[in-house]
Tab-separated table of C-alpha atoms in Angstrom:
chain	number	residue	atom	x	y	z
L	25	UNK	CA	-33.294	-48.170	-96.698
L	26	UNK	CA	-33.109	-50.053	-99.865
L	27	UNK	CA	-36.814	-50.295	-100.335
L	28	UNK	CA	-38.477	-50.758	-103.558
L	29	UNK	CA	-40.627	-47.635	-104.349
L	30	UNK	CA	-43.737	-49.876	-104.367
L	31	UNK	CA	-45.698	-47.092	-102.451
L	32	UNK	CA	-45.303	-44.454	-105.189
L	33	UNK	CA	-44.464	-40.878	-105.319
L	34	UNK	CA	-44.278	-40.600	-101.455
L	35	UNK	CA	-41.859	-42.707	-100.773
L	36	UNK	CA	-40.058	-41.897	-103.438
L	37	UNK	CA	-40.019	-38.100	-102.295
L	38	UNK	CA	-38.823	-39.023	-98.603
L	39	UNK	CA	-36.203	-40.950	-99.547
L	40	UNK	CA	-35.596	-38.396	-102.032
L	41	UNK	CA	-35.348	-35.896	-98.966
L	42	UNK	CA	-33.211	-38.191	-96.878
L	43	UNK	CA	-30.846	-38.995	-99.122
L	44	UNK	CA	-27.389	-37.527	-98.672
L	45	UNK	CA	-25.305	-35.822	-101.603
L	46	UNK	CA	-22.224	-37.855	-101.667
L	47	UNK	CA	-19.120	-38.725	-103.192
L	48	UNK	CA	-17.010	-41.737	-102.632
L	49	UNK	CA	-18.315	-45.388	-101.895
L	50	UNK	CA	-19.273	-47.437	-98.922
L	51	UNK	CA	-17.069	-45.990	-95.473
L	52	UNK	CA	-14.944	-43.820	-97.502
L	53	UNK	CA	-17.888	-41.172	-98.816
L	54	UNK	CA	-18.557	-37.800	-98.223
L	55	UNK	CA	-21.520	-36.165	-97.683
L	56	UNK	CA	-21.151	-33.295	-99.410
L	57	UNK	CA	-23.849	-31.438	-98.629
L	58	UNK	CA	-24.036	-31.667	-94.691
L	59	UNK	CA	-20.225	-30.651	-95.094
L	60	UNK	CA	-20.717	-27.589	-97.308
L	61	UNK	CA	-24.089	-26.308	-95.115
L	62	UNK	CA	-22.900	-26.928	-91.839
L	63	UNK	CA	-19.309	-25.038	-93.031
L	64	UNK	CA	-21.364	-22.678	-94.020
L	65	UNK	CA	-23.050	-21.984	-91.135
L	66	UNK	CA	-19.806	-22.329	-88.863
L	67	UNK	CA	-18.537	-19.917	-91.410
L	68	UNK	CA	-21.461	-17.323	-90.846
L	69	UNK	CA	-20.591	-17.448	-86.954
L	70	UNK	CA	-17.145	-16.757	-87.367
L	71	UNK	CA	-18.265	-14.084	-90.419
L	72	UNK	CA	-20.619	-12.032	-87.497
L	73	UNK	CA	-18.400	-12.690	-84.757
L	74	UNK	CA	-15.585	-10.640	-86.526
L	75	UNK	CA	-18.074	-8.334	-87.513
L	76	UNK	CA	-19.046	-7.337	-84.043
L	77	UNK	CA	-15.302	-7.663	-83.067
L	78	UNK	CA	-14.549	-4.751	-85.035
L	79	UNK	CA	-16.426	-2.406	-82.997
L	80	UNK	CA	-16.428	-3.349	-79.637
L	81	UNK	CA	-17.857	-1.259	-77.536
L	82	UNK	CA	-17.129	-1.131	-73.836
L	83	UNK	CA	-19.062	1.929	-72.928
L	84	UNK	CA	-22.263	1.342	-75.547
L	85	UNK	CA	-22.387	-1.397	-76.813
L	86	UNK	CA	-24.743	-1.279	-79.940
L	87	UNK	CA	-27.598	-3.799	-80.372
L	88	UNK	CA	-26.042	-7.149	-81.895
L	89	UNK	CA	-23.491	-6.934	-79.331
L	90	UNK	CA	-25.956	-6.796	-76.667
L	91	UNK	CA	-27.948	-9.831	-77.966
L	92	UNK	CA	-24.510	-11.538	-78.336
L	93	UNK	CA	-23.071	-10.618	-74.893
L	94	UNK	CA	-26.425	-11.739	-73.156
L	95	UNK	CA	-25.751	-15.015	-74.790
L	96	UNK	CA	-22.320	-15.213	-73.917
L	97	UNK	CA	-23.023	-14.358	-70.215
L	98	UNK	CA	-26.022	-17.137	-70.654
L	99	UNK	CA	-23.442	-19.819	-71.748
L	100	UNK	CA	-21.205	-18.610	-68.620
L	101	UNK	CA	-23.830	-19.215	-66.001
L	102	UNK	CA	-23.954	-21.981	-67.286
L	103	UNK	CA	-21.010	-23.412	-66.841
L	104	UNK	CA	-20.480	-20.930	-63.404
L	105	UNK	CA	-23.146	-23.415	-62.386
L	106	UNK	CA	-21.702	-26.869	-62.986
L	107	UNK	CA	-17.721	-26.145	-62.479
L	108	UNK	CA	-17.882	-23.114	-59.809
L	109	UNK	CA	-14.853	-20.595	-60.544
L	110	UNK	CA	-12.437	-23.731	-62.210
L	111	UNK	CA	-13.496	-24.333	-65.777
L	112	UNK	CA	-11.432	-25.527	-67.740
L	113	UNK	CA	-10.690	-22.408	-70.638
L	114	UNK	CA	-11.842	-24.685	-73.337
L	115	UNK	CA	-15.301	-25.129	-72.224
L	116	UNK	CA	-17.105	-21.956	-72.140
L	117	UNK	CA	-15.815	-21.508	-75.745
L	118	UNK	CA	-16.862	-24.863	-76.670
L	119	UNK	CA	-20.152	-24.913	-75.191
L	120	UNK	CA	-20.975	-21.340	-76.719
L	121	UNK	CA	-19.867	-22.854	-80.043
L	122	UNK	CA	-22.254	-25.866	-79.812
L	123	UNK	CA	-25.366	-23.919	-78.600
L	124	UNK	CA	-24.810	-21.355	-81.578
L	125	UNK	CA	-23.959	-24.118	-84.106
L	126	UNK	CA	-26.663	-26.067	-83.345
L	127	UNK	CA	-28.811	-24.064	-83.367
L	128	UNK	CA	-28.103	-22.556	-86.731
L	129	UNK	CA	-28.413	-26.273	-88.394
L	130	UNK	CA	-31.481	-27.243	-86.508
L	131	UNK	CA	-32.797	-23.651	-87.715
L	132	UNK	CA	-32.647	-25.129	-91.385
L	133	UNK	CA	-35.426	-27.297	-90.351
L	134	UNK	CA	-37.348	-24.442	-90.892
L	135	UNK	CA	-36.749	-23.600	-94.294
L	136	UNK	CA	-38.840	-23.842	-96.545
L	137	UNK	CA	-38.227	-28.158	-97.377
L	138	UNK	CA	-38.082	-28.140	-101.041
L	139	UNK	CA	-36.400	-24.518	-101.185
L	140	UNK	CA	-32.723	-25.810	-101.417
L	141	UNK	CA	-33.137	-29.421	-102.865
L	142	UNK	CA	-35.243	-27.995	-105.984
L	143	UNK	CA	-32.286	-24.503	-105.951
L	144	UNK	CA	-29.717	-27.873	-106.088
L	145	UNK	CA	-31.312	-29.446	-108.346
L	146	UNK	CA	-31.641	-26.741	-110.664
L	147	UNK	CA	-27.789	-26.926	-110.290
L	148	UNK	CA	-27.970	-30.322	-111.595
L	149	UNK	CA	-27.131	-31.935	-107.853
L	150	UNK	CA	-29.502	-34.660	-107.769
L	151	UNK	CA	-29.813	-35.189	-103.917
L	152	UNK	CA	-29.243	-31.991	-101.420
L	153	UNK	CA	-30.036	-32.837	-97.720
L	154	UNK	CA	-30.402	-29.259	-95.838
L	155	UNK	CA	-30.412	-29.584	-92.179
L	156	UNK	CA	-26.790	-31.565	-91.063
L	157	UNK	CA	-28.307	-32.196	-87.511
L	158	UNK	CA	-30.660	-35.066	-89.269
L	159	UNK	CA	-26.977	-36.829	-90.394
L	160	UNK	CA	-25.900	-38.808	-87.591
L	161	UNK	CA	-22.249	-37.968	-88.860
L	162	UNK	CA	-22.453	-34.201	-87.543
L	163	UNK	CA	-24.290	-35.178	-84.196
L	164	UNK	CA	-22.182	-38.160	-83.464
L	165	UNK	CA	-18.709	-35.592	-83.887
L	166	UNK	CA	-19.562	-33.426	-81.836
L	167	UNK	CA	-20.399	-36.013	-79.393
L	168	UNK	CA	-17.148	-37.506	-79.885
L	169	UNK	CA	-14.969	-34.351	-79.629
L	170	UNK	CA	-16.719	-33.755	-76.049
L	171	UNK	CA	-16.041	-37.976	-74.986
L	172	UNK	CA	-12.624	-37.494	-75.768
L	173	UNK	CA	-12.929	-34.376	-73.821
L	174	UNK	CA	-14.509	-36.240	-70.639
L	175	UNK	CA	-11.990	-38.732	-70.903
L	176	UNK	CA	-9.297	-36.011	-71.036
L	177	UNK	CA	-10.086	-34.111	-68.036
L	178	UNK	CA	-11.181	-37.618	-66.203
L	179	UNK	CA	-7.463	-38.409	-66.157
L	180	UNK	CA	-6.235	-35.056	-66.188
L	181	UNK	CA	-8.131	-34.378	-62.610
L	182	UNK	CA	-8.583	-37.901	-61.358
L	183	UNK	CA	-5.312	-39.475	-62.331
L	184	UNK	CA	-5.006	-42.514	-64.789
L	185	UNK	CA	-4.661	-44.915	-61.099
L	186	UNK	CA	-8.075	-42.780	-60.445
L	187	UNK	CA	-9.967	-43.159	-63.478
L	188	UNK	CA	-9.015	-47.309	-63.131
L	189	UNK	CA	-10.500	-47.027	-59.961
L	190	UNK	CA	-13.285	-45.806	-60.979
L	191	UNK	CA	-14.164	-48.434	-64.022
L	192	UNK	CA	-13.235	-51.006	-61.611
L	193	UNK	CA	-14.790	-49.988	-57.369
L	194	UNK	CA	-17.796	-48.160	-59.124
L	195	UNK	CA	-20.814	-48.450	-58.943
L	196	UNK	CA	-20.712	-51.656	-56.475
L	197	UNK	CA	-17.522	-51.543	-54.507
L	198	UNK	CA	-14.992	-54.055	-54.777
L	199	UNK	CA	-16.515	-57.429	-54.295
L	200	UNK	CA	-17.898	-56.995	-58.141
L	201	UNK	CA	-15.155	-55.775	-60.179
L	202	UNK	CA	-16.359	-57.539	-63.731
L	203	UNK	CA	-19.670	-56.217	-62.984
L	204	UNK	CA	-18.587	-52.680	-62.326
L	205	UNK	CA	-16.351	-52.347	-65.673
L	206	UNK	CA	-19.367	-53.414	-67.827
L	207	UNK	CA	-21.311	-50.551	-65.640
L	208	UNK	CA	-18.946	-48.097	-65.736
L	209	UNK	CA	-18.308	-48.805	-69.570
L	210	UNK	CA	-21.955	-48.811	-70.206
L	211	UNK	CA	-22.601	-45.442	-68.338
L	212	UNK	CA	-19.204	-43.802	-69.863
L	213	UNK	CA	-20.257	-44.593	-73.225
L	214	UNK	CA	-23.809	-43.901	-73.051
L	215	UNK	CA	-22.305	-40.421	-72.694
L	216	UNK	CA	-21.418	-39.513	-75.907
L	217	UNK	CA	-24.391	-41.555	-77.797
L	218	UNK	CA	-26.919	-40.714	-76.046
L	219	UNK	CA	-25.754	-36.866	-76.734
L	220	UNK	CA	-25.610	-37.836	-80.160
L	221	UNK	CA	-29.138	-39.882	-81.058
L	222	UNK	CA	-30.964	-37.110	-79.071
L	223	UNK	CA	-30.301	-34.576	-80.791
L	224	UNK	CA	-30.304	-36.437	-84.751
L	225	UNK	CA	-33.498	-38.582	-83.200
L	226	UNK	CA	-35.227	-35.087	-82.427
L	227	UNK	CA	-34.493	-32.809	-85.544
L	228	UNK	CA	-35.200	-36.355	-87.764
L	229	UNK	CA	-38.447	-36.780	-86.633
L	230	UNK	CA	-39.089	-33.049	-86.863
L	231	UNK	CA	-37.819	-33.082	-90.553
L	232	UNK	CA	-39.866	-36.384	-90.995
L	233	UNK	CA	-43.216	-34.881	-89.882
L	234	UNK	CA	-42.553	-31.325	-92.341
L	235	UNK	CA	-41.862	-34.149	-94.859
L	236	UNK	CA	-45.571	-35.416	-94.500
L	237	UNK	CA	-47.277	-32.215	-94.434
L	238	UNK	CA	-45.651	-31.558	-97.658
L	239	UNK	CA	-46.897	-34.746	-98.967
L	240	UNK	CA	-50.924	-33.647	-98.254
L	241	UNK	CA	-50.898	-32.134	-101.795
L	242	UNK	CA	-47.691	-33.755	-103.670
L	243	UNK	CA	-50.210	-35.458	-106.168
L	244	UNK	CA	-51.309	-31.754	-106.753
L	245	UNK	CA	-49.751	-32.148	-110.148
L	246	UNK	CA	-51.466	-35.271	-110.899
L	247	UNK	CA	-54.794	-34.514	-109.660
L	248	UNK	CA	-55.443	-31.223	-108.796
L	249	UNK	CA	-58.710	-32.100	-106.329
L	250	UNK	CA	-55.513	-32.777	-103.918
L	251	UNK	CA	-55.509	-29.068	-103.236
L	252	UNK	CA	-58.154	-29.360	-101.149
L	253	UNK	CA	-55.930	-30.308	-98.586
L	254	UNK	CA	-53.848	-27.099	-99.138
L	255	UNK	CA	-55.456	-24.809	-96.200
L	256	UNK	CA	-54.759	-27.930	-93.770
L	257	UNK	CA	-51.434	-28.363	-95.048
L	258	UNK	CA	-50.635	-24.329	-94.514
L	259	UNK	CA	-52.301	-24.756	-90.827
L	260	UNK	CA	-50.288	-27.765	-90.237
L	261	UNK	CA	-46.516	-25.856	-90.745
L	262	UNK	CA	-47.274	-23.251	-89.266
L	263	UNK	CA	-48.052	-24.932	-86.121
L	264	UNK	CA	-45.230	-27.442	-86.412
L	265	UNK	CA	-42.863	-24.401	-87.435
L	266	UNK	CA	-44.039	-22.394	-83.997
L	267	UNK	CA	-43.772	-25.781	-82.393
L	268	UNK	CA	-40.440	-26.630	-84.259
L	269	UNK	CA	-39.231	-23.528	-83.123
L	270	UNK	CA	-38.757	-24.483	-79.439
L	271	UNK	CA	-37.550	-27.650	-80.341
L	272	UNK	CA	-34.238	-26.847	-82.133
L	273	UNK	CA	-33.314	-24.317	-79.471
L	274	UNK	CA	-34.492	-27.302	-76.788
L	275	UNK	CA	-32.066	-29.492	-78.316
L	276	UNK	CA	-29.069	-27.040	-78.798
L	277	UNK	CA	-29.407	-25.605	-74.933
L	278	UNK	CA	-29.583	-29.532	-74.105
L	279	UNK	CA	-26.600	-30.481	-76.108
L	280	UNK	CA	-24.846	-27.514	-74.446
L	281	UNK	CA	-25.858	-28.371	-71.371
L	282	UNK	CA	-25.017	-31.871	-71.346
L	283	UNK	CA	-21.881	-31.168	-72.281
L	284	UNK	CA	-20.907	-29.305	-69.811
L	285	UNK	CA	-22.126	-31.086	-67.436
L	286	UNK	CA	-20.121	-34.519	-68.618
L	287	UNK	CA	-16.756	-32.399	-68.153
L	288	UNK	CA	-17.834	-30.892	-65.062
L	289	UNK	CA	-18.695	-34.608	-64.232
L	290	UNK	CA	-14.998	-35.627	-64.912
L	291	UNK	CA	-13.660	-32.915	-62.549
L	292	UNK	CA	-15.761	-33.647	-59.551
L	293	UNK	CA	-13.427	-36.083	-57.201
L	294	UNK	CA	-15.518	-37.621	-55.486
L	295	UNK	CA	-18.630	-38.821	-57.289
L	296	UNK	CA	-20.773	-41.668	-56.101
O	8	UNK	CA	-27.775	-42.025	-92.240
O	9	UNK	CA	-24.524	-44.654	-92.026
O	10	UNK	CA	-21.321	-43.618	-90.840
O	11	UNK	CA	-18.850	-42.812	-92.840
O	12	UNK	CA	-15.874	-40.551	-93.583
O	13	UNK	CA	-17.903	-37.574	-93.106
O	14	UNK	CA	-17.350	-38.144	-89.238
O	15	UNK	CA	-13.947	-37.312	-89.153
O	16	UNK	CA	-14.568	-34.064	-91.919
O	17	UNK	CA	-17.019	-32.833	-89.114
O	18	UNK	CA	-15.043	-33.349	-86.187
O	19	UNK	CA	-11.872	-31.307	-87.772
O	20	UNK	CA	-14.735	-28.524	-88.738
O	21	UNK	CA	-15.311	-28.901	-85.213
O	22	UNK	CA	-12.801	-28.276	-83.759
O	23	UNK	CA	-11.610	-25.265	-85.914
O	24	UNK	CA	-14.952	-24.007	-85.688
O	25	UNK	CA	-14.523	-24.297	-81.451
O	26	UNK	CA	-10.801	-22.320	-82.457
O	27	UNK	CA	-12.119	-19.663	-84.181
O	28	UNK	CA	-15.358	-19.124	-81.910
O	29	UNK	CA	-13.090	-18.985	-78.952
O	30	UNK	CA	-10.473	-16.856	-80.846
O	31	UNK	CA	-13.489	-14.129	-82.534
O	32	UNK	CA	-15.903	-14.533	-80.576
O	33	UNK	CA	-15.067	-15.551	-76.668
O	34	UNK	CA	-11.955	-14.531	-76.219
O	35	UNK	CA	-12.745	-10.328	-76.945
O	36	UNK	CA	-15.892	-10.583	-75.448
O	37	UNK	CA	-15.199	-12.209	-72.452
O	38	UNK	CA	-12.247	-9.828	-72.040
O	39	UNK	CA	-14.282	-7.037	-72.680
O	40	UNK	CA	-17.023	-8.237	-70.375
O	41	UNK	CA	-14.316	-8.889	-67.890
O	42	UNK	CA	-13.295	-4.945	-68.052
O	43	UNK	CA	-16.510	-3.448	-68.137
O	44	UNK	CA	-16.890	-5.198	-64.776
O	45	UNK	CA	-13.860	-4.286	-63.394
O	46	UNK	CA	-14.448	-0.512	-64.290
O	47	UNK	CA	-17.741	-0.680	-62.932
O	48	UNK	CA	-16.398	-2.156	-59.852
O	49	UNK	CA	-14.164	0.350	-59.668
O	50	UNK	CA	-16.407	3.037	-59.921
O	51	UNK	CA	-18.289	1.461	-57.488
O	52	UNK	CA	-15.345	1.728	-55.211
O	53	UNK	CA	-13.910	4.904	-56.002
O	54	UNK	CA	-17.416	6.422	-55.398
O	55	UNK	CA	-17.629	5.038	-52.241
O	56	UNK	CA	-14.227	5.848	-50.767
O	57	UNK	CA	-15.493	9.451	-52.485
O	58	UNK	CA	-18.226	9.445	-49.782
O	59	UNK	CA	-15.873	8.370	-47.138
O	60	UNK	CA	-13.437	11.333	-47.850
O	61	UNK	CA	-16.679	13.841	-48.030
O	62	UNK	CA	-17.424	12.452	-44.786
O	63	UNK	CA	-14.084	13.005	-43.283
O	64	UNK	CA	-13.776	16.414	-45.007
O	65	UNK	CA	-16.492	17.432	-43.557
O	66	UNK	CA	-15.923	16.219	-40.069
O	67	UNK	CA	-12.390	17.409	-40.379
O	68	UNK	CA	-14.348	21.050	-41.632
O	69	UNK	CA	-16.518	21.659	-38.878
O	70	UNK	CA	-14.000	20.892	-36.115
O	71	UNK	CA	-11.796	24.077	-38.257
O	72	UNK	CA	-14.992	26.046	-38.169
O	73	UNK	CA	-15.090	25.158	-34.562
O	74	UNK	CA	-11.734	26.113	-33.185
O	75	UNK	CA	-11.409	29.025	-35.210
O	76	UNK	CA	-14.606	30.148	-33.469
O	77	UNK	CA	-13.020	29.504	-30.085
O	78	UNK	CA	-10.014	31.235	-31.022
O	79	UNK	CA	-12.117	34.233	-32.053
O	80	UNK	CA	-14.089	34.256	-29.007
O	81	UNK	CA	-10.583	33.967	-27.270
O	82	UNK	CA	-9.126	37.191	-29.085
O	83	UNK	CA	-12.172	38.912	-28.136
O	84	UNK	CA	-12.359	38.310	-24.747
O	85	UNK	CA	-8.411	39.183	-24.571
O	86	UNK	CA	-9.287	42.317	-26.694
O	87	UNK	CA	-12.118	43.229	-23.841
O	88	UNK	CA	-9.661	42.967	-21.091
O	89	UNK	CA	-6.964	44.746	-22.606
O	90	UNK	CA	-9.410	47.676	-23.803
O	91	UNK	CA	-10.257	47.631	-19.947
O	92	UNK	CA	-6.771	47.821	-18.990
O	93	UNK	CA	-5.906	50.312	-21.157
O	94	UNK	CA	-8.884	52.510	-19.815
O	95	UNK	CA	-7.742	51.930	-16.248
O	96	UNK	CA	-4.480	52.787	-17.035
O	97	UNK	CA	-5.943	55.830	-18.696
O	98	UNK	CA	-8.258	56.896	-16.367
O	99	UNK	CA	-5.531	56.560	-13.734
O	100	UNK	CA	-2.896	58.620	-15.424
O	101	UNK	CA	-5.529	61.509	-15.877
O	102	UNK	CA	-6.433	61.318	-11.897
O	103	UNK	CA	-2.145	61.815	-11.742
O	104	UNK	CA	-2.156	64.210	-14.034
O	105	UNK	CA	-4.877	66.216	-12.404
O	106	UNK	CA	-3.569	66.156	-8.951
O	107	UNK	CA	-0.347	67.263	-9.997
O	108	UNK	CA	-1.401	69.911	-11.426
O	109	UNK	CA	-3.592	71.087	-8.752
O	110	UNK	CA	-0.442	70.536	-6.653
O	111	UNK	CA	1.860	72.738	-8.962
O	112	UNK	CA	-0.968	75.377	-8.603
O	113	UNK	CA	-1.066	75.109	-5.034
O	114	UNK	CA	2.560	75.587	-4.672
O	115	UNK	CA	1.882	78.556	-7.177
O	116	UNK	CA	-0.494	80.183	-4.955
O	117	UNK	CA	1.779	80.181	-2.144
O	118	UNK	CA	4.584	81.559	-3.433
O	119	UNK	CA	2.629	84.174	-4.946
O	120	UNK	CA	1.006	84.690	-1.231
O	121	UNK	CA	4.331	84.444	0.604
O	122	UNK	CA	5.501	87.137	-2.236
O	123	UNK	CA	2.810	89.232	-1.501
O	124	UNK	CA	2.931	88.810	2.249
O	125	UNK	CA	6.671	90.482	1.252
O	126	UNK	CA	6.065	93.220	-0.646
O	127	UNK	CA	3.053	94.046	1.571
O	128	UNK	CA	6.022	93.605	4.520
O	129	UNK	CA	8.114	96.199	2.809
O	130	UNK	CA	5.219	98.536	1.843
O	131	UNK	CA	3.990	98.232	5.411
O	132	UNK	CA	7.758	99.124	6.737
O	133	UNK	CA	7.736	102.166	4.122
O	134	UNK	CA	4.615	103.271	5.481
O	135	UNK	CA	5.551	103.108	9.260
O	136	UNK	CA	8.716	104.814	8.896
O	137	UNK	CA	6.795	107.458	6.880
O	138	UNK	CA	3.998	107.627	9.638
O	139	UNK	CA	6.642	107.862	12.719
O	140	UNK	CA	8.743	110.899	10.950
O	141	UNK	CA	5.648	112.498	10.027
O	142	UNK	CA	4.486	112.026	13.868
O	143	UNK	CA	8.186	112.584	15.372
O	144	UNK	CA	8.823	115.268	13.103
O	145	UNK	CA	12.637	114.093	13.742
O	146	UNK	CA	15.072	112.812	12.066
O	147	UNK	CA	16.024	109.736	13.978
O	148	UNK	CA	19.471	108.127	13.545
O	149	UNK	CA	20.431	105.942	11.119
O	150	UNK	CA	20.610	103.503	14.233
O	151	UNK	CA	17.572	104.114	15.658
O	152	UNK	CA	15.724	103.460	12.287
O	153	UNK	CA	17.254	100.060	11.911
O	154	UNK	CA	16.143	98.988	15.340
O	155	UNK	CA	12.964	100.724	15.029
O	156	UNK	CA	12.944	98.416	11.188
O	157	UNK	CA	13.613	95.159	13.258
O	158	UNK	CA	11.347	95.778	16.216
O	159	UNK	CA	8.621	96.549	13.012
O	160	UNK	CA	9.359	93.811	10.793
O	161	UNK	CA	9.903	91.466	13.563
O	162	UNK	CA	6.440	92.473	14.797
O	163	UNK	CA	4.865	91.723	11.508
């Protein structure tokens, strides 16, 4: 993205927007901001879930822990649904932690844009990207954590023999082994990256598109006939914010979803 | 948008945020959850074996209510016969009484005749030995009189 900025202030203002703050060069840098917002936001989970852990209720439960328990028992149909009565521990927990998580970075999508980078800036950071889900970093480790958990409980159920078996008899029996590992590989690994570009291709574009309605009256400073866009511009976010709105939750309940489904995948013996 | 060392700092924060959701969050809900449904369960349950006992109890009432209304019928109808035999036996010892008593009086009235039939006897003897000396004008001897007694009160 090392374009000139031939086209002016807009450009200049995306990339401005989709610019990561970071520390360190090349492979070894941090992006400093997606770390501290999604901690943050991990850290607000953890912050209510303690909250509402210190008065559990059993008889009346008050109203957070109602809205929380329906979600919990959400998440549990769930994965009641894919695995039956044999889940593994691990994945209601994790699947609960993803939709929550998720959900909570996609929501800063729908902050105001400039709110934080201009509150950063005024802090002297230079770059602030809000919403983590548009860094293929946080999308892409979550992916990975639930890969290495397919490929854990692929073993764990099917044996290692088992799991061979499968890379090398699937999809097309045994007269096309090469064939079948490139498959197999192709459709094990589409897993985790497919799970990954969904969900930073979705909240991207999303962030992309508030992006350009903010850019209707950026010259507003420079000519101030621009504001004749400004009613447009108010109608446009709103309707991408309702819009936006079902999108982030889409994506969390599909991330959720899809993961587990890929572990109940890896327990179920005798697929194909 | 590259990849870099950020990867790995999110999937530790993963994973301890996964740790601490499941150790705040899941785990004392779920096990909550997980009671409330057992004690509903059980409430279920212990209602329902409730309405099985009531059943029983009241089965196991009526049939009470049932014998002790035989029994009662029993003791009355033993009460009715022994109030009967009792009268009989009553009744019974009164006709006893009664005809002994008209038997005592009976054997009362004739030894008070058979007395009188004696006394009238001796009066009558008095009288005839006072007619025949006032008709004989004589003394008659002591032996005479005693035949002349017998041939009297044999005659009577």
């Amino acid at each position: 993205m090392a374009t000139e900025n031939s086209g002016g202030g807009s450009v200049e203002y995306i990339q401005h927007h989709l610019t990561n703050l970071r520390i360190g060069e090349g492979f070894w840098s941090l992006n400093i901001d997606t770390i501290l917002v999604s901690a943050f936001l991990g850290a607000l989970i953890v912050f209510v879930a303690m909250k509402i852990g210190k008065n559990l209720r059993t008889e009346t439960p008050n109203g957070l822990q109602n809205a929380v328990e329906s979600i919990l028992e959400f998440v549990d149909a769930q994965v009641k649904d894919s695995f039956g009565s044999r889940a593994p521990s691990i994945v209601a927990p994790l699947a609960l932690t993803i939709l929550l998580w998720v959900w909570l970075m996609n929501f800063m999508d729908l902050l105001p844009i400039d709110l934080l980078p201009a509150i950063a800036s005024g802090l002297g950071l230079e770059y602030f990207k809000v919403v983590p889900t548009t860094d293929l970093n946080v999308t892409l480790a979550m992916a990975l954590v639930v890969f290495a958990l397919v490929l854990y409980y692929n073993v764990k159920v099917k044996g290692l023999g088992g799991f061979l078996k499968m890379f090398l008899f699937h999809p097309f029996g045994k007269y096309l082994i090469p064939l079948n590992i490139v498959m197999t590989a192709i459709d094990e690994l589409a897993k985790p990256i497919s799970l990954a570009l969904r969900l930073f291709g979705n909240i991207f574009a999303g962030e992309l598109v508030f992006m350009l309605i903010a850019l209707l009256t950026l010259g507003a400073t420079i000519s101030a006939s621009l504001l004749i866009w400004f009613p447009l511009q108010v109608v446009l976010d709103m309707a991408w914010i309702a819009f936006h709105i079902l999108i982030i939750t889409l994506q969390a309940f599909i991330f959720m979803v899809l993961t587990i489904v890929y572990i109940g995948m890896a327990h179920n013996q005798d697929e194909h | 948008m590259d990849i870099t060392i950020t990867l790995v700092a999110q999937i530790i924060s993963f994973l301890i945020l996964v740790w601490l959701v499941n150790k705040y969050l899941w785990a004392p809900l779920s096990a909550l959850m997980e009671a409330r449904r057992k004690k509903i369960s059980d409430g279920l349950s212990a209602s329902e074996r409730g309405k099985h006992e009531l059943k029983l109890a009241q089965e196991r009432s009526t049939e009470l209510l049932r014998e002790a209304k035989e029994k009662a019928n029993d003791i009355i109808a033993q009460a009715n016969s022994r109030s009967n035999q009792i009268l009989e036996e009553a009744r019974k010892n009164a006709k006893d009484e009664a005809e002994r008593v008209v038997m005592q009086a009976n054997a009362e009235i004739d030894r008070e005749v058979n007395k009188a039939k004696e006394a009238l006897r001796e009066q009558i003897s008095d009288v005839a030995i006072t007619g025949a000396e006032r008709i004989l004008k004589r003394e008659v001897t002591s032996k005479d009189h005693e035949s002349a007694m017998a041939d009297l009160i044999a005659r009577i």
